[in-house]
Coordinates of C-alpha atoms in Angstrom, one line a residue:
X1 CA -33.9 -7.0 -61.8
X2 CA -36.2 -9.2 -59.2
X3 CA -36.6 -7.8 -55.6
X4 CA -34.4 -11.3 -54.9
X5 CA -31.9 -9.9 -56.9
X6 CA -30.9 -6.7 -55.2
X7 CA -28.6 -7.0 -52.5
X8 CA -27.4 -3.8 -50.2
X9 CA -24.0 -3.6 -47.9
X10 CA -23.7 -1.5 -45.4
X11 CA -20.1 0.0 -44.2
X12 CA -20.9 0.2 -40.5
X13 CA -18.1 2.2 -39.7
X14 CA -19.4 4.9 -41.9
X15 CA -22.7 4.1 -40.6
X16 CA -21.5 5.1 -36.9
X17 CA -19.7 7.6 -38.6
X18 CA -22.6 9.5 -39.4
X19 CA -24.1 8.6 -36.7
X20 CA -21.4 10.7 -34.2
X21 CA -21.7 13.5 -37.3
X22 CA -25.1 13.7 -36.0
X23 CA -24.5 13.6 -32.6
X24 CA -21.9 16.3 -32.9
X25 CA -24.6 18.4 -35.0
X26 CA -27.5 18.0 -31.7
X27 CA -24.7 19.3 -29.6
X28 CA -24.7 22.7 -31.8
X29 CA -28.4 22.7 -31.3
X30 CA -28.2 22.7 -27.8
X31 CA -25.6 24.9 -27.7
X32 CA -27.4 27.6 -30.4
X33 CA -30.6 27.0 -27.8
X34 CA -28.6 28.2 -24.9
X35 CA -27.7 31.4 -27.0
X36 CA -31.2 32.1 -27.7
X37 CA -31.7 31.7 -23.9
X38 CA -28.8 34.6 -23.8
X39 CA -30.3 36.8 -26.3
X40 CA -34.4 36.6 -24.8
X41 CA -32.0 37.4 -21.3
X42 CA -31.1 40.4 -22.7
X43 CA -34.6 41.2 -23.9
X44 CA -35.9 41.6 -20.5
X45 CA -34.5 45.2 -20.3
X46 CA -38.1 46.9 -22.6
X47 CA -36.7 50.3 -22.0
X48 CA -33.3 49.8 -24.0
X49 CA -34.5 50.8 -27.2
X50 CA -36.4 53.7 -25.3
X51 CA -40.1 54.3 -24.1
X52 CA -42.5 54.4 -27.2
X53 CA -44.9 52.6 -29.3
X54 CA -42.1 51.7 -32.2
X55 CA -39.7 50.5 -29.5
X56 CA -42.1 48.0 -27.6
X57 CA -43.3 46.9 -31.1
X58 CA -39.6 46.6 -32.2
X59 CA -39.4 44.4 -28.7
X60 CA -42.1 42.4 -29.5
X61 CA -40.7 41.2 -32.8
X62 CA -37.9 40.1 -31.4
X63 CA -39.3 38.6 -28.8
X64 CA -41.5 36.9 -31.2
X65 CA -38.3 35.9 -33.6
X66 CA -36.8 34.1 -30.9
X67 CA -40.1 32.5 -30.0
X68 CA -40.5 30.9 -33.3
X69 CA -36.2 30.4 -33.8
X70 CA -36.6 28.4 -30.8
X71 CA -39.5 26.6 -31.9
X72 CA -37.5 25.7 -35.1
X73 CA -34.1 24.6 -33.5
X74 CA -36.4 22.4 -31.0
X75 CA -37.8 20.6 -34.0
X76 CA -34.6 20.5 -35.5
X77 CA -33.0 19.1 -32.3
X78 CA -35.7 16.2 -32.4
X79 CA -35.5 15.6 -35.7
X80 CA -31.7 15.6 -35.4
X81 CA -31.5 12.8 -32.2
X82 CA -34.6 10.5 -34.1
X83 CA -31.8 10.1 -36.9
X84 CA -29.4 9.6 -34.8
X85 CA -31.0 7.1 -32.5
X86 CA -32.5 5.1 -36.2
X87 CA -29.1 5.0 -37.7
X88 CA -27.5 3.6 -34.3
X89 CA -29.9 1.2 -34.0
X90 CA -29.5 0.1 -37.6
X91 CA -25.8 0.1 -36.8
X92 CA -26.7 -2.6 -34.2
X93 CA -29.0 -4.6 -35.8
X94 CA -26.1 -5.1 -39.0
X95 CA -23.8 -5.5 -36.4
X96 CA -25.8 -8.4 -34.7
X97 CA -26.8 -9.8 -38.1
X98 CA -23.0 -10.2 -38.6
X99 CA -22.3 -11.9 -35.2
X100 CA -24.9 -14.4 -36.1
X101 CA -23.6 -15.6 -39.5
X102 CA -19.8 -15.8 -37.6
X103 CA -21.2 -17.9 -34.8
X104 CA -22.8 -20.2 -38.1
X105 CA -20.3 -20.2 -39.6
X106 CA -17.7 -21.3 -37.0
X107 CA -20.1 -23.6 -35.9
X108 CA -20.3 -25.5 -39.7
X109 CA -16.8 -25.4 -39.3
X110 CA -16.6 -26.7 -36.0
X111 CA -18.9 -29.9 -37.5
X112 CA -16.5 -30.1 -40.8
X113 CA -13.4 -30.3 -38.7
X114 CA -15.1 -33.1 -36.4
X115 CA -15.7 -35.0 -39.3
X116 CA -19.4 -34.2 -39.3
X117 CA -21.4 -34.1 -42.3
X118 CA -22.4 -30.7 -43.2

């Protein structure tokens, strides 16, 4: 099979589809980086686990653990809204495509049904 020969469709009502899925899925990454606010909130407190060398380094790990979880859900956040924002925009740019072959289409037509030569 030629590159001329492959043709692709695109459903765009799937395509915006998945593009709310992933809109829905950012919202749970902004609402899991508010928790991890909650939990480092709770962290402020050193003495909870009491006052010795295994209980600040016990603190610090955690500390640490939600450093890097909120580092990971950050990238995951961006990565999630880029994919989001791409298959929108693709969503559009079908979309428009479509328009554009209507309006030639009714157009042609318009000339056919004057009598026009096509």
């Amino acid at each position: 099979m030629s590159h001329s020969d492959r043709s692709y469709q695109i459903h765009l009502d799937s395509l915006l589809g998945f593009a709310g899925e992933l809109q829905r899925e950012l919202g749970a990454l902004i609402r899991l980086g508010g928790d991890l606010d909650g939990l480092r909130a709770g962290s402020d407190d050193l003495s909870a686990l009491g006052d010795f060398v295994e209980a600040h380094w016990l603190m610090q790990r955690h500390l640490d653990a939600l450093d890097d979880m909120d580092e990971l859900v950050q990238e995951v956040r961006d990565t999630v809204a880029f994919a989001g924002d791409v298959t929108i925009w693709v969503a559009e740019q079908y979309a428009d495509h479509d328009r554009h072959i209507a309006d030639d289409f009714t157009r042609l037509q318009s000339r056919v049904d004057a009598g026009g030569y096509v």
